[in-house]
Amino acid sequence: MKGAVFTIFQEMVEETFGFECWETLLQEANLPSGGIYTSADTYDDQEIIELVTALSNYTGTPVPDLVESFGGYLFPALAHSMPESMMNYSDLWSLLEAVDSVIHVEVGKLYPDAITPKLVVTEKTDQQLKMHYQSPRKLCLLAIGLIHKAAEKFGDTINISHECCMHEGSDHCILVITQEN
Ligand code: HEM
């Protein structure tokens, strides 16, 4: 996972739970990097799992809830790292269609060792959009947190349901996003 994701995670922990919480996580988690992250470098995925698990122990909040809320924190931070012209979408559906074909492609050019998920729009009406999520990291809940935050940016109220999930043995997840307003 790119260092950028770790530095944003650190920011979220320090802002939400305080500096001493981050210090505790560093002591509790087994981190070969020592917990010092640089945006452009890449670190073992296991380190983010260690950190989220330690945060769950510290806060008592279940890991899945923390992953989803981290997605909400991650979206604006990642979006700001892109040139403004690249994030200039007129509505949520256009943004979601661009994640796989434009946004993550640009991420791959910037960081050739980045591993982004497959996130393909398979069906779309004005009210509903279906996306297939596939990644060995199985971070579908992170995707859900990112999508909710993206919807907020457009003033949309959405509901996301998980039609099938990699955590339940499927080889991909289906996310059904419905406009509620
Ligand atoms: C709603 C919009 C977006 C969704 C649903 C989404 C989804 C995801 C997910 C789920 C991951 C975790 C990796 C995985 O599952 O394999 C990820 C990674 C990442 N995404 Fe996105 N993303 C979105 C927007 C963006 C934007 C705007 C950027 C801007 C730079 C971005 C850059 C990245 C980067 C740098 C990674 C880490 C790759 C790595 O560590 O190798 N994403 N994205």
PDB file of C-alpha atoms and ligand atoms in Angstrom:
ATOM      1  CA  MET A   1       0.000   0.000   0.000  1.00  0.00           C
ATOM      2  CA  LYS A   2       1.268   3.468  -0.880  1.00  0.00           C
ATOM      3  CA  GLY A   3       2.752   5.586   1.904  1.00  0.00           C
ATOM      4  CA  ALA A   4       0.190   8.297   1.059  1.00  0.00           C
ATOM      5  CA  VAL A   5      -2.558   6.037   2.451  1.00  0.00           C
ATOM      6  CA  PHE A   6      -0.567   5.510   5.689  1.00  0.00           C
ATOM      7  CA  THR A   7       0.150   9.227   6.190  1.00  0.00           C
ATOM      8  CA  ILE A   8      -3.553  10.031   5.706  1.00  0.00           C
ATOM      9  CA  PHE A   9      -4.422   7.244   8.181  1.00  0.00           C
ATOM     10  CA  GLN A  10      -1.992   8.771  10.710  1.00  0.00           C
ATOM     11  CA  GLU A  11      -3.624  12.201  10.208  1.00  0.00           C
ATOM     12  CA  MET A  12      -7.085  10.719  10.800  1.00  0.00           C
ATOM     13  CA  VAL A  13      -5.946   8.967  14.002  1.00  0.00           C
ATOM     14  CA  GLU A  14      -4.183  12.049  15.391  1.00  0.00           C
ATOM     15  CA  GLU A  15      -7.051  14.384  14.515  1.00  0.00           C
ATOM     16  CA  THR A  16      -9.834  12.122  15.755  1.00  0.00           C
ATOM     17  CA  PHE A  17      -8.261  10.282  18.696  1.00  0.00           C
ATOM     18  CA  GLY A  18      -5.168  12.341  19.576  1.00  0.00           C
ATOM     19  CA  PHE A  19      -1.401  12.039  19.270  1.00  0.00           C
ATOM     20  CA  GLU A  20      -1.141   9.637  22.203  1.00  0.00           C
ATOM     21  CA  CYS A  21      -3.444   7.235  20.375  1.00  0.00           C
ATOM     22  CA  TRP A  22      -1.046   7.137  17.392  1.00  0.00           C
ATOM     23  CA  GLU A  23       1.880   6.526  19.804  1.00  0.00           C
ATOM     24  CA  THR A  24      -0.031   3.627  21.378  1.00  0.00           C
ATOM     25  CA  LEU A  25      -0.756   2.092  17.959  1.00  0.00           C
ATOM     26  CA  LEU A  26       2.945   2.265  17.082  1.00  0.00           C
ATOM     27  CA  GLN A  27       3.800   0.392  20.273  1.00  0.00           C
ATOM     28  CA  GLU A  28       1.078  -2.242  19.823  1.00  0.00           C
ATOM     29  CA  ALA A  29       1.333  -2.941  16.095  1.00  0.00           C
ATOM     30  CA  ASN A  30       4.098  -5.002  14.541  1.00  0.00           C
ATOM     31  CA  LEU A  31       5.473  -2.533  11.975  1.00  0.00           C
ATOM     32  CA  PRO A  32       8.693  -3.410  10.130  1.00  0.00           C
ATOM     33  CA  SER A  33       8.800   0.222   8.894  1.00  0.00           C
ATOM     34  CA  GLY A  34       8.756   1.509  12.493  1.00  0.00           C
ATOM     35  CA  GLY A  35       5.673   3.548  11.583  1.00  0.00           C
ATOM     36  CA  ILE A  36       7.570   6.210   9.611  1.00  0.00           C
ATOM     37  CA  TYR A  37       5.829   6.606   6.229  1.00  0.00           C
ATOM     38  CA  THR A  38       6.713   8.605   3.110  1.00  0.00           C
ATOM     39  CA  SER A  39       3.950   9.259   0.540  1.00  0.00           C
ATOM     40  CA  ALA A  40       5.709   7.912  -2.543  1.00  0.00           C
ATOM     41  CA  ASP A  41       7.138   4.759  -0.921  1.00  0.00           C
ATOM     42  CA  THR A  42       5.284   1.467  -0.683  1.00  0.00           C
ATOM     43  CA  TYR A  43       4.762  -0.520   2.533  1.00  0.00           C
ATOM     44  CA  ASP A  44       3.529  -4.004   3.288  1.00  0.00           C
ATOM     45  CA  ASP A  45      -0.305  -4.221   3.286  1.00  0.00           C
ATOM     46  CA  GLN A  46      -0.017  -6.113   6.565  1.00  0.00           C
ATOM     47  CA  GLU A  47       1.062  -2.860   8.280  1.00  0.00           C
ATOM     48  CA  ILE A  48      -2.287  -1.149   7.586  1.00  0.00           C
ATOM     49  CA  ILE A  49      -4.078  -4.235   8.913  1.00  0.00           C
ATOM     50  CA  GLU A  50      -1.913  -4.150  12.072  1.00  0.00           C
ATOM     51  CA  LEU A  51      -2.669  -0.436  12.548  1.00  0.00           C
ATOM     52  CA  VAL A  52      -6.429  -0.757  12.030  1.00  0.00           C
ATOM     53  CA  THR A  53      -6.555  -3.746  14.395  1.00  0.00           C
ATOM     54  CA  ALA A  54      -4.611  -1.791  17.040  1.00  0.00           C
ATOM     55  CA  LEU A  55      -6.983   1.174  16.545  1.00  0.00           C
ATOM     56  CA  SER A  56      -9.945  -1.152  16.996  1.00  0.00           C
ATOM     57  CA  ASN A  57      -8.462  -2.400  20.288  1.00  0.00           C
ATOM     58  CA  TYR A  58      -7.824   1.182  21.410  1.00  0.00           C
ATOM     59  CA  THR A  59     -11.267   2.549  20.525  1.00  0.00           C
ATOM     60  CA  GLY A  60     -13.488  -0.527  20.873  1.00  0.00           C
ATOM     61  CA  THR A  61     -14.866   0.194  17.383  1.00  0.00           C
ATOM     62  CA  PRO A  62     -15.055  -2.908  15.130  1.00  0.00           C
ATOM     63  CA  VAL A  63     -12.463  -3.091  12.304  1.00  0.00           C
ATOM     64  CA  PRO A  64     -15.076  -2.976   9.459  1.00  0.00           C
ATOM     65  CA  ASP A  65     -16.559   0.283  10.834  1.00  0.00           C
ATOM     66  CA  LEU A  66     -13.087   1.829  11.086  1.00  0.00           C
ATOM     67  CA  VAL A  67     -12.213   0.816   7.499  1.00  0.00           C
ATOM     68  CA  GLU A  68     -15.409   2.401   6.164  1.00  0.00           C
ATOM     69  CA  SER A  69     -14.961   5.627   8.101  1.00  0.00           C
ATOM     70  CA  PHE A  70     -11.336   5.815   6.983  1.00  0.00           C
ATOM     71  CA  GLY A  71     -12.665   5.745   3.380  1.00  0.00           C
ATOM     72  CA  GLY A  72     -14.623   8.913   4.198  1.00  0.00           C
ATOM     73  CA  TYR A  73     -11.495  10.589   5.461  1.00  0.00           C
ATOM     74  CA  LEU A  74      -9.387   9.321   2.559  1.00  0.00           C
ATOM     75  CA  PHE A  75     -11.578  10.643  -0.277  1.00  0.00           C
ATOM     76  CA  PRO A  76     -10.957  14.417   0.101  1.00  0.00           C
ATOM     77  CA  ALA A  77      -7.285  13.836   0.919  1.00  0.00           C
ATOM     78  CA  LEU A  78      -6.747  11.758  -2.249  1.00  0.00           C
ATOM     79  CA  ALA A  79      -8.894  14.061  -4.361  1.00  0.00           C
ATOM     80  CA  HIS A  80      -6.764  17.057  -3.300  1.00  0.00           C
ATOM     81  CA  SER A  81      -3.634  15.225  -4.407  1.00  0.00           C
ATOM     82  CA  MET A  82      -4.951  15.242  -8.011  1.00  0.00           C
ATOM     83  CA  PRO A  83      -4.804  18.326 -10.261  1.00  0.00           C
ATOM     84  CA  GLU A  84      -8.161  20.136  -9.917  1.00  0.00           C
ATOM     85  CA  SER A  85      -8.918  19.664 -13.627  1.00  0.00           C
ATOM     86  CA  MET A  86      -8.812  15.872 -13.091  1.00  0.00           C
ATOM     87  CA  MET A  87     -11.488  15.962 -10.391  1.00  0.00           C
ATOM     88  CA  ASN A  88     -13.896  18.188 -12.261  1.00  0.00           C
ATOM     89  CA  TYR A  89     -16.910  15.849 -12.566  1.00  0.00           C
ATOM     90  CA  SER A  90     -20.442  17.162 -12.953  1.00  0.00           C
ATOM     91  CA  ASP A  91     -22.132  14.417 -10.957  1.00  0.00           C
ATOM     92  CA  LEU A  92     -21.483  11.327  -8.843  1.00  0.00           C
ATOM     93  CA  TRP A  93     -22.116   8.819 -11.642  1.00  0.00           C
ATOM     94  CA  SER A  94     -19.503  10.496 -13.895  1.00  0.00           C
ATOM     95  CA  LEU A  95     -16.974  10.421 -11.072  1.00  0.00           C
ATOM     96  CA  LEU A  96     -17.644   6.750 -10.301  1.00  0.00           C
ATOM     97  CA  GLU A  97     -17.311   5.803 -13.975  1.00  0.00           C
ATOM     98  CA  ALA A  98     -13.974   7.621 -14.095  1.00  0.00           C
ATOM     99  CA  VAL A  99     -12.414   5.943 -11.036  1.00  0.00           C
ATOM    100  CA  ASP A 100     -11.271   2.859 -12.935  1.00  0.00           C
ATOM    101  CA  SER A 101     -10.707   4.311 -16.396  1.00  0.00           C
ATOM    102  CA  VAL A 102      -9.146   7.683 -15.525  1.00  0.00           C
ATOM    103  CA  ILE A 103      -8.388   8.339 -11.850  1.00  0.00           C
ATOM    104  CA  HIS A 104      -6.692   5.080 -10.925  1.00  0.00           C
ATOM    105  CA  VAL A 105      -4.958   5.016 -14.339  1.00  0.00           C
ATOM    106  CA  GLU A 106      -3.374   8.371 -13.446  1.00  0.00           C
ATOM    107  CA  VAL A 107      -2.437   6.990 -10.024  1.00  0.00           C
ATOM    108  CA  GLY A 108      -0.692   4.104 -11.812  1.00  0.00           C
ATOM    109  CA  LYS A 109       1.290   6.548 -13.966  1.00  0.00           C
ATOM    110  CA  LEU A 110       2.336   8.551 -10.942  1.00  0.00           C
ATOM    111  CA  TYR A 111       3.148   5.495  -8.828  1.00  0.00           C
ATOM    112  CA  PRO A 112       3.959   2.543 -11.094  1.00  0.00           C
ATOM    113  CA  ASP A 113       3.948   0.173  -8.114  1.00  0.00           C
ATOM    114  CA  ALA A 114       0.435   1.197  -6.960  1.00  0.00           C
ATOM    115  CA  ILE A 115      -2.137  -1.590  -6.861  1.00  0.00           C
ATOM    116  CA  THR A 116      -5.616  -0.166  -7.330  1.00  0.00           C
ATOM    117  CA  PRO A 117      -8.778  -2.293  -7.342  1.00  0.00           C
ATOM    118  CA  LYS A 118     -10.905  -3.183 -10.369  1.00  0.00           C
ATOM    119  CA  LEU A 119     -14.046  -1.039  -9.997  1.00  0.00           C
ATOM    120  CA  VAL A 120     -16.248  -1.413 -13.027  1.00  0.00           C
ATOM    121  CA  VAL A 121     -19.698   0.090 -13.584  1.00  0.00           C
ATOM    122  CA  THR A 122     -21.884  -2.699 -14.969  1.00  0.00           C
ATOM    123  CA  GLU A 123     -25.367  -1.138 -14.929  1.00  0.00           C
ATOM    124  CA  LYS A 124     -26.636   2.408 -14.663  1.00  0.00           C
ATOM    125  CA  THR A 125     -29.959   4.262 -14.565  1.00  0.00           C
ATOM    126  CA  ASP A 126     -30.584   7.788 -13.235  1.00  0.00           C
ATOM    127  CA  GLN A 127     -31.493   6.307  -9.842  1.00  0.00           C
ATOM    128  CA  GLN A 128     -29.163   3.346  -9.520  1.00  0.00           C
ATOM    129  CA  LEU A 129     -25.624   2.323 -10.430  1.00  0.00           C
ATOM    130  CA  LYS A 130     -24.018  -1.096  -9.987  1.00  0.00           C
ATOM    131  CA  MET A 131     -20.261  -1.504  -9.606  1.00  0.00           C
ATOM    132  CA  HIS A 132     -18.118  -4.617  -9.464  1.00  0.00           C
ATOM    133  CA  TYR A 133     -15.258  -4.362  -6.986  1.00  0.00           C
ATOM    134  CA  GLN A 134     -12.359  -6.804  -7.174  1.00  0.00           C
ATOM    135  CA  SER A 135      -9.023  -6.668  -5.371  1.00  0.00           C
ATOM    136  CA  PRO A 136      -6.821  -9.129  -3.494  1.00  0.00           C
ATOM    137  CA  ARG A 137      -6.967  -6.603  -0.646  1.00  0.00           C
ATOM    138  CA  LYS A 138     -10.743  -7.061  -0.229  1.00  0.00           C
ATOM    139  CA  LEU A 139     -11.159  -3.427   0.810  1.00  0.00           C
ATOM    140  CA  CYS A 140     -14.776  -3.124  -0.371  1.00  0.00           C
ATOM    141  CA  LEU A 141     -15.700  -1.280   2.840  1.00  0.00           C
ATOM    142  CA  LEU A 142     -13.029   1.296   2.086  1.00  0.00           C
ATOM    143  CA  ALA A 143     -14.644   1.743  -1.356  1.00  0.00           C
ATOM    144  CA  ILE A 144     -18.040   2.222   0.330  1.00  0.00           C
ATOM    145  CA  GLY A 145     -16.619   4.920   2.634  1.00  0.00           C
ATOM    146  CA  LEU A 146     -14.991   6.657  -0.352  1.00  0.00           C
ATOM    147  CA  ILE A 147     -18.231   6.559  -2.382  1.00  0.00           C
ATOM    148  CA  HIS A 148     -20.340   7.968   0.491  1.00  0.00           C
ATOM    149  CA  LYS A 149     -17.921  10.885   0.862  1.00  0.00           C
ATOM    150  CA  ALA A 150     -17.881  11.473  -2.887  1.00  0.00           C
ATOM    151  CA  ALA A 151     -21.712  11.580  -2.840  1.00  0.00           C
ATOM    152  CA  GLU A 152     -21.594  14.217  -0.085  1.00  0.00           C
ATOM    153  CA  LYS A 153     -19.442  16.385  -2.326  1.00  0.00           C
ATOM    154  CA  PHE A 154     -22.325  16.468  -4.859  1.00  0.00           C
ATOM    155  CA  GLY A 155     -24.994  16.929  -2.160  1.00  0.00           C
ATOM    156  CA  ASP A 156     -26.415  13.465  -2.945  1.00  0.00           C
ATOM    157  CA  THR A 157     -27.991  11.162  -0.373  1.00  0.00           C
ATOM    158  CA  ILE A 158     -27.273   7.581  -1.344  1.00  0.00           C
ATOM    159  CA  ASN A 159     -27.738   4.090  -0.067  1.00  0.00           C
ATOM    160  CA  ILE A 160     -25.158   1.396  -0.838  1.00  0.00           C
ATOM    161  CA  SER A 161     -25.983  -2.288  -0.641  1.00  0.00           C
ATOM    162  CA  HIS A 162     -23.618  -5.182  -1.081  1.00  0.00           C
ATOM    163  CA  GLU A 163     -25.229  -7.745  -3.419  1.00  0.00           C
ATOM    164  CA  CYS A 164     -22.393 -10.206  -3.010  1.00  0.00           C
ATOM    165  CA  CYS A 165     -19.069  -9.874  -1.226  1.00  0.00           C
ATOM    166  CA  MET A 166     -15.506 -11.203  -1.512  1.00  0.00           C
ATOM    167  CA  HIS A 167     -15.559 -11.673   2.273  1.00  0.00           C
ATOM    168  CA  GLU A 168     -18.333 -14.230   1.767  1.00  0.00           C
ATOM    169  CA  GLY A 169     -16.502 -16.304  -0.829  1.00  0.00           C
ATOM    170  CA  SER A 170     -17.470 -14.462  -4.005  1.00  0.00           C
ATOM    171  CA  ASP A 171     -14.620 -13.593  -6.407  1.00  0.00           C
ATOM    172  CA  HIS A 172     -15.874  -9.984  -6.561  1.00  0.00           C
ATOM    173  CA  CYS A 173     -18.261  -7.668  -4.726  1.00  0.00           C
ATOM    174  CA  ILE A 174     -21.299  -6.017  -6.270  1.00  0.00           C
ATOM    175  CA  LEU A 175     -22.057  -2.577  -4.860  1.00  0.00           C
ATOM    176  CA  VAL A 176     -25.515  -1.206  -5.638  1.00  0.00           C
ATOM    177  CA  ILE A 177     -25.650   2.552  -5.200  1.00  0.00           C
ATOM    178  CA  THR A 178     -29.115   4.097  -5.080  1.00  0.00           C
ATOM    179  CA  GLN A 179     -29.951   7.803  -5.107  1.00  0.00           C
ATOM    180  CA  GLU A 180     -32.333   8.614  -2.272  1.00  0.00           C
ATOM    181  CA  ASN A 181     -32.992  12.286  -3.009  1.00  0.00           C
TER     182      ASN A 181
HETATM  183  C1  HEM B   1     -15.131   7.245  -5.131  1.00  0.00           C
HETATM  184  C2  HEM B   1     -13.919   7.281  -5.609  1.00  0.00           C
HETATM  185  C3  HEM B   1     -12.874   6.207  -5.343  1.00  0.00           C
HETATM  186  C4  HEM B   1     -13.034   4.891  -5.016  1.00  0.00           C
HETATM  187  C5  HEM B   1     -14.335   4.122  -4.841  1.00  0.00           C
HETATM  188  C6  HEM B   1     -11.693   4.328  -4.830  1.00  0.00           C
HETATM  189  C7  HEM B   1     -11.414   3.046  -4.408  1.00  0.00           C
HETATM  190  C8  HEM B   1     -10.184   2.631  -3.931  1.00  0.00           C
HETATM  191  C9  HEM B   1      -9.964   1.477  -3.089  1.00  0.00           C
HETATM  192  C10 HEM B   1     -11.063   0.571  -2.561  1.00  0.00           C
HETATM  193  C11 HEM B   1      -8.630   1.406  -2.841  1.00  0.00           C
HETATM  194  C12 HEM B   1      -7.902   0.396  -1.931  1.00  0.00           C
HETATM  195  C13 HEM B   1      -7.061  -0.610  -2.669  1.00  0.00           C
HETATM  196  C14 HEM B   1      -7.819  -1.845  -3.084  1.00  0.00           C
HETATM  197  O1  HEM B   1      -9.019  -2.014  -2.800  1.00  0.00           O
HETATM  198  O2  HEM B   1      -7.171  -2.705  -3.731  1.00  0.00           O
HETATM  199  C15 HEM B   1      -8.003   2.509  -3.534  1.00  0.00           C
HETATM  200  C16 HEM B   1      -6.653   2.760  -3.541  1.00  0.00           C
HETATM  201  C17 HEM B   1      -6.106   3.918  -3.996  1.00  0.00           C
HETATM  202  N1  HEM B   1      -6.762   4.934  -4.659  1.00  0.00           N
HETATM  203 FE1  HEM B   1      -8.736   5.062  -5.049  1.00  0.00          FE
HETATM  204  N2  HEM B   1     -10.764   5.296  -5.100  1.00  0.00           N
HETATM  205  C18 HEM B   1     -11.432   6.458  -5.387  1.00  0.00           C
HETATM  206  C19 HEM B   1     -10.896   7.674  -5.674  1.00  0.00           C
HETATM  207  C20 HEM B   1      -9.548   7.929  -5.724  1.00  0.00           C
HETATM  208  C21 HEM B   1      -8.996   9.239  -6.024  1.00  0.00           C
HETATM  209  C22 HEM B   1      -9.770  10.526  -6.307  1.00  0.00           C
HETATM  210  C23 HEM B   1      -7.658   9.090  -6.002  1.00  0.00           C
HETATM  211  C24 HEM B   1      -6.720  10.220  -6.279  1.00  0.00           C
HETATM  212  C25 HEM B   1      -5.442  10.205  -6.322  1.00  0.00           C
HETATM  213  C26 HEM B   1      -7.364   7.688  -5.667  1.00  0.00           C
HETATM  214  C27 HEM B   1      -6.115   7.140  -5.487  1.00  0.00           C
HETATM  215  C28 HEM B   1      -5.840   5.919  -4.898  1.00  0.00           C
HETATM  216  C29 HEM B   1      -4.524   5.508  -4.414  1.00  0.00           C
HETATM  217  C30 HEM B   1      -3.209   6.320  -4.469  1.00  0.00           C
HETATM  218  C31 HEM B   1      -4.685   4.243  -3.858  1.00  0.00           C
HETATM  219  C32 HEM B   1      -3.608   3.369  -3.172  1.00  0.00           C
HETATM  220  C33 HEM B   1      -2.970   2.409  -4.153  1.00  0.00           C
HETATM  221  C34 HEM B   1      -1.838   1.622  -3.492  1.00  0.00           C
HETATM  222  O3  HEM B   1      -1.627   1.766  -2.302  1.00  0.00           O
HETATM  223  O4  HEM B   1      -1.139   0.863  -4.184  1.00  0.00           O
HETATM  224  N3  HEM B   1      -8.543   7.013  -5.526  1.00  0.00           N
HETATM  225  N4  HEM B   1      -8.977   3.252  -4.198  1.00  0.00           N
END
